[in-house]
């Protein structure tokens, strides 16, 4: 009996400690939302889905890639693009670069608030002081694919293309991209009704 009382007291104190030190969690409403993937429609990458080079990252980080089985279920709040819908743990952010192509990375922190996104439309980056509005992207095979836990076999690095042309030489932004394989693409956010094929 004494052991059971001790266990109960320990559990209660742990619950209080966890509750008082826990990070506030995103409140998720009890609704069902569409969970389509974001798919590419460029030559050579058509049908591939937006995913992460390190899908099992505890901090939500990694490089944006196109792969055979990517993320699904999106949060478009605050001008961001996050997954899963709720609670959101990964946000797609546009990196800085002096070149017209911008790296795309996943982070647990929402930094990019200029995505124009919704179900049934092409993913678009709104105009900023650094580049015009664009829905153009390109994908390149990596020189060295990610080998992190859970990394997919099919990987194409994906970049926002603010200049319209494909790169012809490697630079600091494209350090791991095999530029001879780069293809232009757009990224379509699927739509549908609950229970149908996306």
mmCIF file of C-alpha atoms in Angstrom:
data_model
loop_
_atom_site.group_PDB
_atom_site.id
_atom_site.type_symbol
_atom_site.label_atom_id
_atom_site.label_comp_id
_atom_site.label_asym_id
_atom_site.label_seq_id
_atom_site.Cartn_x
_atom_site.Cartn_y
_atom_site.Cartn_z
ATOM 1 C CA UNK A 1 0.000 0.000 0.000
ATOM 2 C CA UNK A 2 2.851 2.333 0.883
ATOM 3 C CA UNK A 3 4.439 1.660 -2.523
ATOM 4 C CA UNK A 4 1.208 2.530 -4.350
ATOM 5 C CA UNK A 5 0.846 5.790 -2.386
ATOM 6 C CA UNK A 6 4.466 6.681 -3.138
ATOM 7 C CA UNK A 7 3.941 5.962 -6.852
ATOM 8 C CA UNK A 8 0.807 8.094 -6.921
ATOM 9 C CA UNK A 9 2.608 10.977 -5.191
ATOM 10 C CA UNK A 10 5.536 10.706 -7.625
ATOM 11 C CA UNK A 11 3.263 10.686 -10.653
ATOM 12 C CA UNK A 12 1.302 13.664 -9.313
ATOM 13 C CA UNK A 13 4.469 15.687 -8.718
ATOM 14 C CA UNK A 14 5.751 14.843 -12.190
ATOM 15 C CA UNK A 15 2.450 15.891 -13.737
ATOM 16 C CA UNK A 16 2.591 19.240 -11.923
ATOM 17 C CA UNK A 17 6.238 19.747 -12.968
ATOM 18 C CA UNK A 18 5.509 18.916 -16.605
ATOM 19 C CA UNK A 19 2.381 21.077 -16.671
ATOM 20 C CA UNK A 20 4.184 24.078 -15.191
ATOM 21 C CA UNK A 21 7.241 23.818 -17.453
ATOM 22 C CA UNK A 22 5.603 22.651 -20.677
ATOM 23 C CA UNK A 23 5.751 24.726 -23.836
ATOM 24 C CA UNK A 24 2.251 25.898 -24.786
ATOM 25 C CA UNK A 25 0.793 23.542 -27.390
ATOM 26 C CA UNK A 26 -1.178 24.615 -30.405
ATOM 27 C CA UNK A 27 -4.886 24.054 -29.750
ATOM 28 C CA UNK A 28 -6.358 21.904 -32.519
ATOM 29 C CA UNK A 29 -10.072 22.067 -33.282
ATOM 30 C CA UNK A 30 -11.947 18.804 -33.722
ATOM 31 C CA UNK A 31 -12.486 19.079 -37.464
ATOM 32 C CA UNK A 32 -11.337 17.003 -40.397
ATOM 33 C CA UNK A 33 -9.366 18.864 -43.051
ATOM 34 C CA UNK A 34 -8.151 17.775 -46.493
ATOM 35 C CA UNK A 35 -4.684 16.225 -46.443
ATOM 36 C CA UNK A 36 -3.453 16.320 -50.037
ATOM 37 C CA UNK A 37 0.213 16.471 -50.931
ATOM 38 C CA UNK A 38 1.934 19.311 -52.758
ATOM 39 C CA UNK A 39 3.019 17.857 -56.103
ATOM 40 C CA UNK A 40 5.440 18.979 -58.793
ATOM 41 C CA UNK A 41 4.420 19.271 -62.431
ATOM 42 C CA UNK A 42 7.785 19.816 -64.131
ATOM 43 C CA UNK A 43 9.444 17.530 -66.655
ATOM 44 C CA UNK A 44 11.233 14.698 -64.883
ATOM 45 C CA UNK A 45 9.689 15.472 -61.485
ATOM 46 C CA UNK A 46 5.974 15.421 -62.301
ATOM 47 C CA UNK A 47 3.978 13.798 -59.517
ATOM 48 C CA UNK A 48 6.768 13.943 -56.944
ATOM 49 C CA UNK A 49 5.726 15.411 -53.599
ATOM 50 C CA UNK A 50 7.165 18.141 -51.392
ATOM 51 C CA UNK A 51 9.041 16.549 -48.512
ATOM 52 C CA UNK A 52 12.053 16.805 -46.237
ATOM 53 C CA UNK A 53 15.601 15.473 -46.548
ATOM 54 C CA UNK A 54 15.513 14.690 -42.815
ATOM 55 C CA UNK A 55 11.905 13.604 -42.130
ATOM 56 C CA UNK A 56 12.672 12.227 -38.665
ATOM 57 C CA UNK A 57 14.254 15.439 -37.404
ATOM 58 C CA UNK A 58 13.317 16.126 -33.791
ATOM 59 C CA UNK A 59 13.602 19.882 -34.367
ATOM 60 C CA UNK A 60 11.644 19.974 -37.611
ATOM 61 C CA UNK A 61 14.684 20.979 -39.666
ATOM 62 C CA UNK A 62 15.909 19.826 -43.058
ATOM 63 C CA UNK A 63 16.116 20.727 -46.716
ATOM 64 C CA UNK A 64 13.022 20.861 -48.927
ATOM 65 C CA UNK A 65 13.007 18.078 -51.495
ATOM 66 C CA UNK A 66 10.714 16.441 -54.017
ATOM 67 C CA UNK A 67 10.235 12.732 -53.372
ATOM 68 C CA UNK A 68 7.810 9.864 -53.987
ATOM 69 C CA UNK A 69 6.046 10.207 -50.626
ATOM 70 C CA UNK A 70 6.145 13.692 -49.123
ATOM 71 C CA UNK A 71 4.205 15.597 -46.494
ATOM 72 C CA UNK A 72 0.434 16.013 -46.517
ATOM 73 C CA UNK A 73 -1.916 18.211 -44.512
ATOM 74 C CA UNK A 74 -1.091 21.911 -44.500
ATOM 75 C CA UNK A 75 -1.317 24.951 -42.284
ATOM 76 C CA UNK A 76 -1.547 28.206 -44.276
ATOM 77 C CA UNK A 77 -1.816 30.469 -41.227
ATOM 78 C CA UNK A 78 0.033 33.785 -40.893
ATOM 79 C CA UNK A 79 1.265 33.619 -44.502
ATOM 80 C CA UNK A 80 3.245 30.469 -43.764
ATOM 81 C CA UNK A 81 3.247 26.947 -45.122
ATOM 82 C CA UNK A 82 3.401 24.411 -42.325
ATOM 83 C CA UNK A 83 2.845 20.698 -41.816
ATOM 84 C CA UNK A 84 1.117 18.798 -40.387
ATOM 85 C CA UNK A 85 -2.036 20.879 -40.249
ATOM 86 C CA UNK A 86 -2.362 20.776 -36.475
ATOM 87 C CA UNK A 87 -0.290 20.869 -34.391
ATOM 88 C CA UNK A 88 2.177 22.252 -36.927
ATOM 89 C CA UNK A 89 5.775 21.208 -36.298
ATOM 90 C CA UNK A 90 7.525 22.144 -39.559
ATOM 91 C CA UNK A 91 7.419 25.376 -41.558
ATOM 92 C CA UNK A 92 8.755 25.881 -45.090
ATOM 93 C CA UNK A 93 11.047 28.911 -45.123
ATOM 94 C CA UNK A 94 12.709 30.769 -47.988
ATOM 95 C CA UNK A 95 16.413 31.265 -47.379
ATOM 96 C CA UNK A 96 18.411 34.297 -48.379
ATOM 97 C CA UNK A 97 20.725 34.295 -51.361
ATOM 98 C CA UNK A 98 22.286 36.920 -53.621
ATOM 99 C CA UNK A 99 21.273 34.717 -56.562
ATOM 100 C CA UNK A 100 17.802 34.515 -58.144
ATOM 101 C CA UNK A 101 17.357 31.011 -56.700
ATOM 102 C CA UNK A 102 16.521 30.778 -53.033
ATOM 103 C CA UNK A 103 17.031 27.694 -50.864
ATOM 104 C CA UNK A 104 13.974 26.204 -49.153
ATOM 105 C CA UNK A 105 14.336 24.683 -45.712
ATOM 106 C CA UNK A 106 12.077 23.225 -43.035
ATOM 107 C CA UNK A 107 12.196 24.616 -39.523
ATOM 108 C CA UNK A 108 10.184 24.375 -36.333
ATOM 109 C CA UNK A 109 10.039 28.203 -36.495
ATOM 110 C CA UNK A 110 7.834 30.147 -38.916
ATOM 111 C CA UNK A 111 10.109 32.701 -40.630
ATOM 112 C CA UNK A 112 8.575 33.089 -44.095
ATOM 113 C CA UNK A 113 5.179 34.783 -43.935
ATOM 114 C CA UNK A 114 4.853 35.609 -47.635
ATOM 115 C CA UNK A 115 3.516 32.334 -49.028
ATOM 116 C CA UNK A 116 0.309 32.643 -51.011
ATOM 117 C CA UNK A 117 -1.168 29.205 -50.565
ATOM 118 C CA UNK A 118 -4.401 27.276 -50.274
ATOM 119 C CA UNK A 119 -5.917 24.036 -51.466
ATOM 120 C CA UNK A 120 -6.272 23.746 -55.242
ATOM 121 C CA UNK A 121 -3.719 26.421 -56.180
ATOM 122 C CA UNK A 122 -0.054 26.688 -57.117
ATOM 123 C CA UNK A 123 2.259 27.586 -54.262
ATOM 124 C CA UNK A 124 3.373 31.195 -54.769
ATOM 125 C CA UNK A 125 5.906 33.388 -53.000
ATOM 126 C CA UNK A 126 4.535 36.933 -52.708
ATOM 127 C CA UNK A 127 6.723 39.827 -53.803
ATOM 128 C CA UNK A 128 9.212 41.174 -51.288
ATOM 129 C CA UNK A 129 11.859 43.877 -51.475
ATOM 130 C CA UNK A 130 14.296 41.142 -52.583
ATOM 131 C CA UNK A 131 12.296 39.517 -55.405
ATOM 132 C CA UNK A 132 9.038 39.715 -57.422
ATOM 133 C CA UNK A 133 6.018 37.449 -56.880
ATOM 134 C CA UNK A 134 6.685 34.008 -58.331
ATOM 135 C CA UNK A 135 5.296 30.516 -58.472
ATOM 136 C CA UNK A 136 8.399 29.236 -60.274
ATOM 137 C CA UNK A 137 10.622 26.623 -58.691
ATOM 138 C CA UNK A 138 13.272 24.254 -59.945
ATOM 139 C CA UNK A 139 14.545 20.921 -58.730
ATOM 140 C CA UNK A 140 17.989 19.328 -59.034
ATOM 141 C CA UNK A 141 19.325 15.949 -58.038
ATOM 142 C CA UNK A 142 21.680 16.289 -55.054
ATOM 143 C CA UNK A 143 25.375 15.572 -55.458
ATOM 144 C CA UNK A 144 25.275 13.889 -52.061
ATOM 145 C CA UNK A 145 21.756 12.714 -51.080
ATOM 146 C CA UNK A 146 20.701 12.819 -47.442
ATOM 147 C CA UNK A 147 21.366 9.596 -45.569
ATOM 148 C CA UNK A 148 19.641 10.654 -42.344
ATOM 149 C CA UNK A 149 17.251 8.266 -40.603
ATOM 150 C CA UNK A 150 14.129 7.888 -42.720
ATOM 151 C CA UNK A 151 15.566 9.808 -45.698
ATOM 152 C CA UNK A 152 13.747 8.828 -48.904
ATOM 153 C CA UNK A 153 15.599 7.134 -51.750
ATOM 154 C CA UNK A 154 14.245 9.548 -54.372
ATOM 155 C CA UNK A 155 15.458 13.069 -53.626
ATOM 156 C CA UNK A 156 15.408 16.228 -55.722
ATOM 157 C CA UNK A 157 16.484 19.457 -54.010
ATOM 158 C CA UNK A 158 13.895 22.169 -54.614
ATOM 159 C CA UNK A 159 14.551 25.917 -54.875
ATOM 160 C CA UNK A 160 12.385 29.002 -55.334
ATOM 161 C CA UNK A 161 13.278 30.569 -58.690
ATOM 162 C CA UNK A 162 12.858 34.350 -58.624
ATOM 163 C CA UNK A 163 14.676 35.014 -61.896
ATOM 164 C CA UNK A 164 13.012 32.623 -64.322
ATOM 165 C CA UNK A 165 16.150 30.956 -65.705
ATOM 166 C CA UNK A 166 17.839 27.783 -64.558
ATOM 167 C CA UNK A 167 21.348 27.985 -63.118
ATOM 168 C CA UNK A 168 24.281 27.187 -65.383
ATOM 169 C CA UNK A 169 27.074 27.248 -62.803
ATOM 170 C CA UNK A 170 27.346 26.096 -59.207
ATOM 171 C CA UNK A 171 27.396 28.746 -56.493
ATOM 172 C CA UNK A 172 27.146 28.848 -52.703
ATOM 173 C CA UNK A 173 23.356 28.325 -52.769
ATOM 174 C CA UNK A 174 23.654 25.320 -55.093
ATOM 175 C CA UNK A 175 26.659 23.671 -53.414
ATOM 176 C CA UNK A 176 24.982 20.236 -53.203
ATOM 177 C CA UNK A 177 22.948 20.510 -56.434
ATOM 178 C CA UNK A 178 23.945 18.707 -59.616
ATOM 179 C CA UNK A 179 23.050 21.617 -61.907
ATOM 180 C CA UNK A 180 23.130 19.460 -65.047
ATOM 181 C CA UNK A 181 19.964 17.754 -63.732
ATOM 182 C CA UNK A 182 17.955 20.895 -62.834
ATOM 183 C CA UNK A 183 14.421 21.156 -64.206
ATOM 184 C CA UNK A 184 11.814 23.909 -63.900
ATOM 185 C CA UNK A 185 8.623 23.089 -62.009
ATOM 186 C CA UNK A 186 5.618 24.504 -60.208
ATOM 187 C CA UNK A 187 4.215 23.109 -56.965
ATOM 188 C CA UNK A 188 0.488 22.383 -56.854
ATOM 189 C CA UNK A 189 -1.357 22.066 -53.554
ATOM 190 C CA UNK A 190 -3.938 19.340 -54.093
ATOM 191 C CA UNK A 191 -7.589 19.652 -53.216
ATOM 192 C CA UNK A 192 -10.559 17.398 -52.846
ATOM 193 C CA UNK A 193 -13.304 16.427 -50.508
ATOM 194 C CA UNK A 194 -12.954 14.279 -47.427
ATOM 195 C CA UNK A 195 -12.834 10.620 -48.327
ATOM 196 C CA UNK A 196 -11.917 11.098 -52.000
ATOM 197 C CA UNK A 197 -8.646 10.614 -53.790
ATOM 198 C CA UNK A 198 -6.458 13.665 -53.695
#
